[in-house]
Amino acid sequence: MKALTWHGKHDIRCETVPDPIIEDDRDAIIKVTACAICGSDLHLYQGSVPDMHSGDVMGHEAMGEVVEVGKGNSKLQVGDRVVVPFTISCGHCFFCQRGFFSGCENSNPDKEKAKKMWGNSPAGLFGYTHMLGGYSGGQAEYLRVPYADVGPIKVPDGLTDEQALFLSDIFPTGYMAAEFCNIQPGETVAIWGCGPVGQMAIRSAYMLGAARVIAVDSVAERLALAAASGALTLNYLETDIYDEIMQLTGGRGADACIDAVGTEADPAASWDSRIDRIKVATFMGTDRPHVLRQAIHCCRNFGTVSIVGVYGGFLDKIPMGSAINRGLTFRMAQTPVQRYLPMLMDRVLKGEIDPSFVITHRATLEEGPGLYETFKNKDDGCIKVVIKP
Ligand SMILES: NC(=O)c1ccc[n+]([C@@H]2O[C@H](COP(=O)([O-])OP(=O)(O)OC[C@H]3O[C@@H](n4cnc5c(N)ncnc54)[C@H](O)[C@@H]3O)[C@@H](O)[C@H]2O)c1
Ligand SMILES: [Zn+2]
Ligand SMILES: [Zn+2]
């Protein structure tokens, strides 16, 4: 089959690789009808995630048609149309039973590697480093889905692929980011990053009752899309974000702040961003957490900082003094997608949201490598790329 494979920093190729096969009774194989490139794929593309191997198949946002089912899987049948969560979860362990699917303790066969870095291992993920299982991803013609009696959910006929695809990741992630904020009537939520995840967080914050959303980015099209969703937008290259948020909130700060940027914050944003970049480039640091620092400072006393932008390692100069003295709550996670899927599918079916509003580019697998570059550079108005293998 054809697939997008990783070969090093800024080197994604469309290649022929072996077709996946059923390896366990609970597996299913799906013929991918739509998949997407995520901001998380950019961390791999930029070479910031360790333990990727040459030839690894990329992609963790995928949906398609079931073409083969393992003997022990009674939930799926050949011909079912399903969307697949990016988190791989057994459904039975301590964490899965409590709904913390992204903490599954059975789905990462390379647990020991993750333990060394993080103290313990989260769930395995599709197309995301051998630290998290080295599973082949969904930017391919076919995808092997482990524990396919737990993760994938059937898509009703009423929904198009484009409406259903983002239930695999960015819609649940944006929704979780807003849910973490425990939004009360009248509250203001500030969101850093107007990429696909930030866009989903803006819509979700309004769905959950925010009175006002302030959205921060520097890319014109992304700010425009945020404004179209009702957000008040701020460009960090043109304004002092802290001053502006204080002014907008009577000097208190936002009730909740969402970091939907993560480790690759733009070095042009500030001096601390530039220092972070130098530290990472010289192996003196692992991440560039400027947005997290700013979100903490911009959050009101006893407010919530919700982190869905991904960080990898040991973050420097996080203002914990500010956080503890002012009573902030921190919430964060790789999204336990399965926990949100049925409820969010229902919201899409009811027409409360059509997640396809973020799509700007549609492509074939062959066009995939070029679109990684376009998405990274935010060229050509690119916000979200959907690939139809
Ligand atoms: N927690 C999860 O489960 C989960 C799931 C999906 C994605 N993610 C993460 O969410 C993050 C966003 O993903 P995406 O697909 O939207 O990526 P993206 O790269 O398209 O979006 C990031 C946005 O942040 C903006 N940005 C950069 N520096 C900034 C700054 N200083 N202030 C404000 N905005 C700034 C960029 O211009 C860009 O628009 C990534 O870190 C990704 O890994 C997490
Ligand atoms: Zn993703
Ligand atoms: Zn589990």
mmCIF file of C-alpha atoms in Angstrom, residues 158-374:
data_model
loop_
_atom_site.group_PDB
_atom_site.id
_atom_site.type_symbol
_atom_site.label_atom_id
_atom_site.label_comp_id
_atom_site.label_asym_id
_atom_site.label_seq_id
_atom_site.Cartn_x
_atom_site.Cartn_y
_atom_site.Cartn_z
ATOM 1 C CA GLY A 158 -25.966 11.258 7.871
ATOM 2 C CA LEU A 159 -22.367 12.415 8.405
ATOM 3 C CA THR A 160 -19.795 12.960 5.672
ATOM 4 C CA ASP A 161 -16.188 11.883 6.160
ATOM 5 C CA GLU A 162 -15.167 15.502 6.597
ATOM 6 C CA GLN A 163 -17.742 16.032 9.347
ATOM 7 C CA ALA A 164 -16.699 12.861 11.199
ATOM 8 C CA LEU A 165 -12.911 12.783 10.745
ATOM 9 C CA PHE A 166 -11.989 15.305 13.433
ATOM 10 C CA LEU A 167 -13.755 13.258 16.088
ATOM 11 C CA SER A 168 -10.506 11.236 15.986
ATOM 12 C CA ASP A 169 -8.566 14.019 17.708
ATOM 13 C CA ILE A 170 -8.875 17.776 17.309
ATOM 14 C CA PHE A 171 -12.563 18.208 18.160
ATOM 15 C CA PRO A 172 -12.383 16.119 21.368
ATOM 16 C CA THR A 173 -9.097 17.875 22.186
ATOM 17 C CA GLY A 174 -10.507 21.378 21.741
ATOM 18 C CA TYR A 175 -13.616 20.366 23.657
ATOM 19 C CA MET A 176 -11.613 18.868 26.515
ATOM 20 C CA ALA A 177 -9.524 22.035 26.684
ATOM 21 C CA ALA A 178 -12.692 24.068 27.189
ATOM 22 C CA GLU A 179 -14.257 21.537 29.571
ATOM 23 C CA PHE A 180 -11.142 21.712 31.763
ATOM 24 C CA CYS A 181 -11.929 25.427 32.247
ATOM 25 C CA ASN A 182 -15.147 24.675 34.172
ATOM 26 C CA ILE A 183 -16.688 27.715 32.512
ATOM 27 C CA GLN A 184 -19.237 29.668 34.576
ATOM 28 C CA PRO A 185 -21.754 32.165 33.173
ATOM 29 C CA GLY A 186 -20.162 35.492 32.282
ATOM 30 C CA GLU A 187 -16.624 34.134 32.120
ATOM 31 C CA THR A 188 -13.808 35.017 29.744
ATOM 32 C CA VAL A 189 -11.577 32.311 28.284
ATOM 33 C CA ALA A 190 -8.287 33.280 26.622
ATOM 34 C CA ILE A 191 -6.906 30.823 24.066
ATOM 35 C CA TRP A 192 -3.358 30.811 22.695
ATOM 36 C CA GLY A 193 -3.035 29.271 19.227
ATOM 37 C CA CYS A 194 -5.644 29.508 16.471
ATOM 38 C CA GLY A 195 -4.531 26.349 14.712
ATOM 39 C CA PRO A 196 -7.090 23.573 14.264
ATOM 40 C CA VAL A 197 -7.037 22.699 17.983
ATOM 41 C CA GLY A 198 -7.417 26.318 19.072
ATOM 42 C CA GLN A 199 -10.305 26.753 16.620
ATOM 43 C CA MET A 200 -12.110 23.744 18.121
ATOM 44 C CA ALA A 201 -11.434 25.112 21.610
ATOM 45 C CA ILE A 202 -12.974 28.492 20.707
ATOM 46 C CA ARG A 203 -16.201 26.892 19.433
ATOM 47 C CA SER A 204 -16.288 24.506 22.386
ATOM 48 C CA ALA A 205 -15.791 27.313 24.926
ATOM 49 C CA TYR A 206 -18.844 29.080 23.508
ATOM 50 C CA MET A 207 -20.792 25.782 23.469
ATOM 51 C CA LEU A 208 -19.958 25.398 27.162
ATOM 52 C CA GLY A 209 -21.215 28.875 27.984
ATOM 53 C CA ALA A 210 -18.273 31.276 27.821
ATOM 54 C CA ALA A 211 -19.385 34.895 27.624
ATOM 55 C CA ARG A 212 -16.241 35.897 25.783
ATOM 56 C CA VAL A 213 -13.289 34.191 24.131
ATOM 57 C CA ILE A 214 -10.026 36.008 23.496
ATOM 58 C CA ALA A 215 -7.929 34.248 20.838
ATOM 59 C CA VAL A 216 -4.191 34.840 20.347
ATOM 60 C CA ASP A 217 -2.115 34.076 17.246
ATOM 61 C CA SER A 218 -0.254 36.013 14.548
ATOM 62 C CA VAL A 219 -1.475 34.350 11.354
ATOM 63 C CA ALA A 220 -4.088 36.508 9.613
ATOM 64 C CA GLU A 221 -6.284 33.702 8.223
ATOM 65 C CA ARG A 222 -6.301 31.887 11.532
ATOM 66 C CA LEU A 223 -7.219 35.037 13.434
ATOM 67 C CA ALA A 224 -9.948 35.720 10.871
ATOM 68 C CA LEU A 225 -11.415 32.235 11.348
ATOM 69 C CA ALA A 226 -11.295 32.722 15.133
ATOM 70 C CA ALA A 227 -13.119 36.028 14.729
ATOM 71 C CA ALA A 228 -15.722 34.309 12.544
ATOM 72 C CA SER A 229 -16.361 31.981 15.498
ATOM 73 C CA GLY A 230 -17.004 35.016 17.680
ATOM 74 C CA ALA A 231 -13.619 35.423 19.370
ATOM 75 C CA LEU A 232 -11.979 38.725 20.090
ATOM 76 C CA THR A 233 -8.587 38.326 18.437
ATOM 77 C CA LEU A 234 -5.128 39.528 19.458
ATOM 78 C CA ASN A 235 -1.965 39.378 17.360
ATOM 79 C CA TYR A 236 1.074 38.719 19.570
ATOM 80 C CA LEU A 237 3.382 40.399 17.044
ATOM 81 C CA GLU A 238 1.393 43.628 17.239
ATOM 82 C CA THR A 239 0.243 43.888 20.847
ATOM 83 C CA ASP A 240 1.498 43.138 24.320
ATOM 84 C CA ILE A 241 -0.715 40.172 25.113
ATOM 85 C CA TYR A 242 -0.438 40.471 28.888
ATOM 86 C CA ASP A 243 -1.288 44.197 28.904
ATOM 87 C CA GLU A 244 -4.161 43.700 26.519
ATOM 88 C CA ILE A 245 -5.744 40.824 28.456
ATOM 89 C CA MET A 246 -5.410 42.749 31.711
ATOM 90 C CA GLN A 247 -7.089 45.737 30.135
ATOM 91 C CA LEU A 248 -9.918 43.589 28.764
ATOM 92 C CA THR A 249 -10.540 41.947 32.147
ATOM 93 C CA GLY A 250 -10.442 44.940 34.478
ATOM 94 C CA GLY A 251 -6.884 44.103 35.589
ATOM 95 C CA ARG A 252 -7.819 40.652 36.923
ATOM 96 C CA GLY A 253 -6.860 38.347 34.069
ATOM 97 C CA ALA A 254 -8.891 35.795 32.150
ATOM 98 C CA ASP A 255 -11.005 33.339 34.151
ATOM 99 C CA ALA A 256 -9.334 30.518 32.255
ATOM 100 C CA CYS A 257 -6.409 30.310 29.836
ATOM 101 C CA ILE A 258 -5.971 27.564 27.250
ATOM 102 C CA ASP A 259 -2.551 26.733 25.795
ATOM 103 C CA ALA A 260 -3.285 25.272 22.349
ATOM 104 C CA VAL A 261 0.252 25.945 21.091
ATOM 105 C CA GLY A 262 2.638 23.709 23.008
ATOM 106 C CA THR A 263 6.321 23.202 22.548
ATOM 107 C CA GLU A 264 6.835 24.982 19.230
ATOM 108 C CA ALA A 265 5.836 28.504 20.238
ATOM 109 C CA ASP A 266 6.949 31.094 17.705
ATOM 110 C CA PRO A 267 10.423 32.402 18.679
ATOM 111 C CA ALA A 268 9.429 35.793 17.269
ATOM 112 C CA ALA A 269 6.889 36.259 20.054
ATOM 113 C CA SER A 270 9.269 37.447 22.781
ATOM 114 C CA TRP A 271 12.756 37.355 24.276
ATOM 115 C CA ASP A 272 12.030 34.310 26.412
ATOM 116 C CA SER A 273 10.854 32.458 23.286
ATOM 117 C CA ARG A 274 14.144 33.220 21.593
ATOM 118 C CA ILE A 275 16.146 32.030 24.603
ATOM 119 C CA ASP A 276 14.078 28.817 24.657
ATOM 120 C CA ARG A 277 14.941 28.233 21.039
ATOM 121 C CA ILE A 278 18.653 28.649 21.657
ATOM 122 C CA LYS A 279 18.479 26.298 24.645
ATOM 123 C CA VAL A 280 16.675 23.612 22.655
ATOM 124 C CA ALA A 281 19.071 23.984 19.719
ATOM 125 C CA THR A 282 22.069 23.532 22.031
ATOM 126 C CA PHE A 283 20.527 20.633 24.028
ATOM 127 C CA MET A 284 20.277 22.814 27.146
ATOM 128 C CA GLY A 285 16.507 22.461 27.195
ATOM 129 C CA THR A 286 13.750 20.259 25.817
ATOM 130 C CA ASP A 287 10.818 22.612 25.122
ATOM 131 C CA ARG A 288 9.833 26.186 24.300
ATOM 132 C CA PRO A 289 7.149 26.948 26.889
ATOM 133 C CA HIS A 290 6.660 30.696 26.325
ATOM 134 C CA VAL A 291 2.894 30.330 25.894
ATOM 135 C CA LEU A 292 2.524 28.408 29.128
ATOM 136 C CA ARG A 293 4.420 31.134 31.007
ATOM 137 C CA GLN A 294 2.255 33.831 29.474
ATOM 138 C CA ALA A 295 -0.969 31.902 30.080
ATOM 139 C CA ILE A 296 -0.090 31.596 33.783
ATOM 140 C CA HIS A 297 0.554 35.333 34.096
ATOM 141 C CA CYS A 298 -2.639 36.193 32.218
ATOM 142 C CA CYS A 299 -4.874 33.947 34.340
ATOM 143 C CA ARG A 300 -6.876 35.525 37.168
ATOM 144 C CA ASN A 301 -6.388 34.469 40.803
ATOM 145 C CA PHE A 302 -7.919 31.009 41.338
ATOM 146 C CA GLY A 303 -8.469 30.622 37.601
ATOM 147 C CA THR A 304 -7.632 27.596 35.453
ATOM 148 C CA VAL A 305 -4.769 27.008 33.045
ATOM 149 C CA SER A 306 -5.777 24.300 30.576
ATOM 150 C CA ILE A 307 -2.926 22.785 28.576
ATOM 151 C CA VAL A 308 -3.528 20.768 25.415
ATOM 152 C CA GLY A 309 -0.570 22.006 23.392
ATOM 153 C CA VAL A 310 1.928 19.186 23.692
ATOM 154 C CA TYR A 311 5.201 19.407 25.635
ATOM 155 C CA GLY A 312 7.829 16.687 25.635
ATOM 156 C CA GLY A 313 10.211 16.957 28.529
ATOM 157 C CA PHE A 314 11.518 19.256 31.247
ATOM 158 C CA LEU A 315 10.235 22.813 31.020
ATOM 159 C CA ASP A 316 12.363 25.743 32.183
ATOM 160 C CA LYS A 317 11.324 28.897 34.016
ATOM 161 C CA ILE A 318 7.689 28.067 34.579
ATOM 162 C CA PRO A 319 6.386 30.721 36.997
ATOM 163 C CA MET A 320 5.208 28.337 39.691
ATOM 164 C CA GLY A 321 5.494 31.164 42.222
ATOM 165 C CA SER A 322 2.738 32.989 40.409
ATOM 166 C CA ALA A 323 0.646 29.835 40.171
ATOM 167 C CA ILE A 324 0.832 28.743 43.795
ATOM 168 C CA ASN A 325 0.534 32.170 45.361
ATOM 169 C CA ARG A 326 -2.532 32.979 43.243
ATOM 170 C CA GLY A 327 -4.226 29.600 43.513
ATOM 171 C CA LEU A 328 -4.261 28.528 39.887
ATOM 172 C CA THR A 329 -5.590 25.147 38.807
ATOM 173 C CA PHE A 330 -3.691 23.262 36.092
ATOM 174 C CA ARG A 331 -5.480 20.742 33.881
ATOM 175 C CA MET A 332 -3.798 18.940 30.980
ATOM 176 C CA ALA A 333 -3.847 15.716 28.991
ATOM 177 C CA GLN A 334 -3.393 13.862 25.795
ATOM 178 C CA THR A 335 -7.093 13.527 25.116
ATOM 179 C CA PRO A 336 -8.861 10.355 26.246
ATOM 180 C CA VAL A 337 -10.747 10.534 22.954
ATOM 181 C CA GLN A 338 -13.037 7.550 23.594
ATOM 182 C CA ARG A 339 -14.484 9.374 26.614
ATOM 183 C CA TYR A 340 -15.775 12.213 24.429
ATOM 184 C CA LEU A 341 -16.562 10.500 21.135
ATOM 185 C CA PRO A 342 -20.216 9.451 21.501
ATOM 186 C CA MET A 343 -21.284 12.748 23.068
ATOM 187 C CA LEU A 344 -19.472 14.858 20.466
ATOM 188 C CA MET A 345 -20.709 12.703 17.579
ATOM 189 C CA ASP A 346 -24.182 13.480 18.882
ATOM 190 C CA ARG A 347 -23.488 17.221 18.876
ATOM 191 C CA VAL A 348 -22.324 17.007 15.260
ATOM 192 C CA LEU A 349 -25.424 14.990 14.326
ATOM 193 C CA LYS A 350 -27.667 17.574 15.989
ATOM 194 C CA GLY A 351 -25.975 20.272 13.919
ATOM 195 C CA GLU A 352 -24.531 22.111 16.942
ATOM 196 C CA ILE A 353 -21.166 22.158 15.207
ATOM 197 C CA ASP A 354 -19.725 21.062 11.871
ATOM 198 C CA PRO A 355 -16.026 20.429 12.608
ATOM 199 C CA SER A 356 -15.142 20.558 8.911
ATOM 200 C CA PHE A 357 -15.072 24.367 9.150
ATOM 201 C CA VAL A 358 -11.285 24.240 9.667
ATOM 202 C CA ILE A 359 -10.460 22.438 6.394
ATOM 203 C CA THR A 360 -8.562 24.543 3.887
ATOM 204 C CA HIS A 361 -6.694 21.881 1.869
ATOM 205 C CA ARG A 362 -7.732 18.533 0.388
ATOM 206 C CA ALA A 363 -5.089 16.277 -1.119
ATOM 207 C CA THR A 364 -3.917 12.843 -2.200
ATOM 208 C CA LEU A 365 -1.249 10.835 -0.374
ATOM 209 C CA GLU A 366 1.245 11.772 -3.100
ATOM 210 C CA GLU A 367 0.669 15.440 -2.306
ATOM 211 C CA GLY A 368 1.137 14.747 1.430
ATOM 212 C CA PRO A 369 4.873 15.523 1.769
ATOM 213 C CA GLY A 370 4.443 18.937 0.150
ATOM 214 C CA LEU A 371 1.482 19.694 2.365
ATOM 215 C CA TYR A 372 3.486 18.974 5.522
ATOM 216 C CA GLU A 373 5.688 21.866 4.469
ATOM 217 C CA THR A 374 2.724 24.079 3.569
#
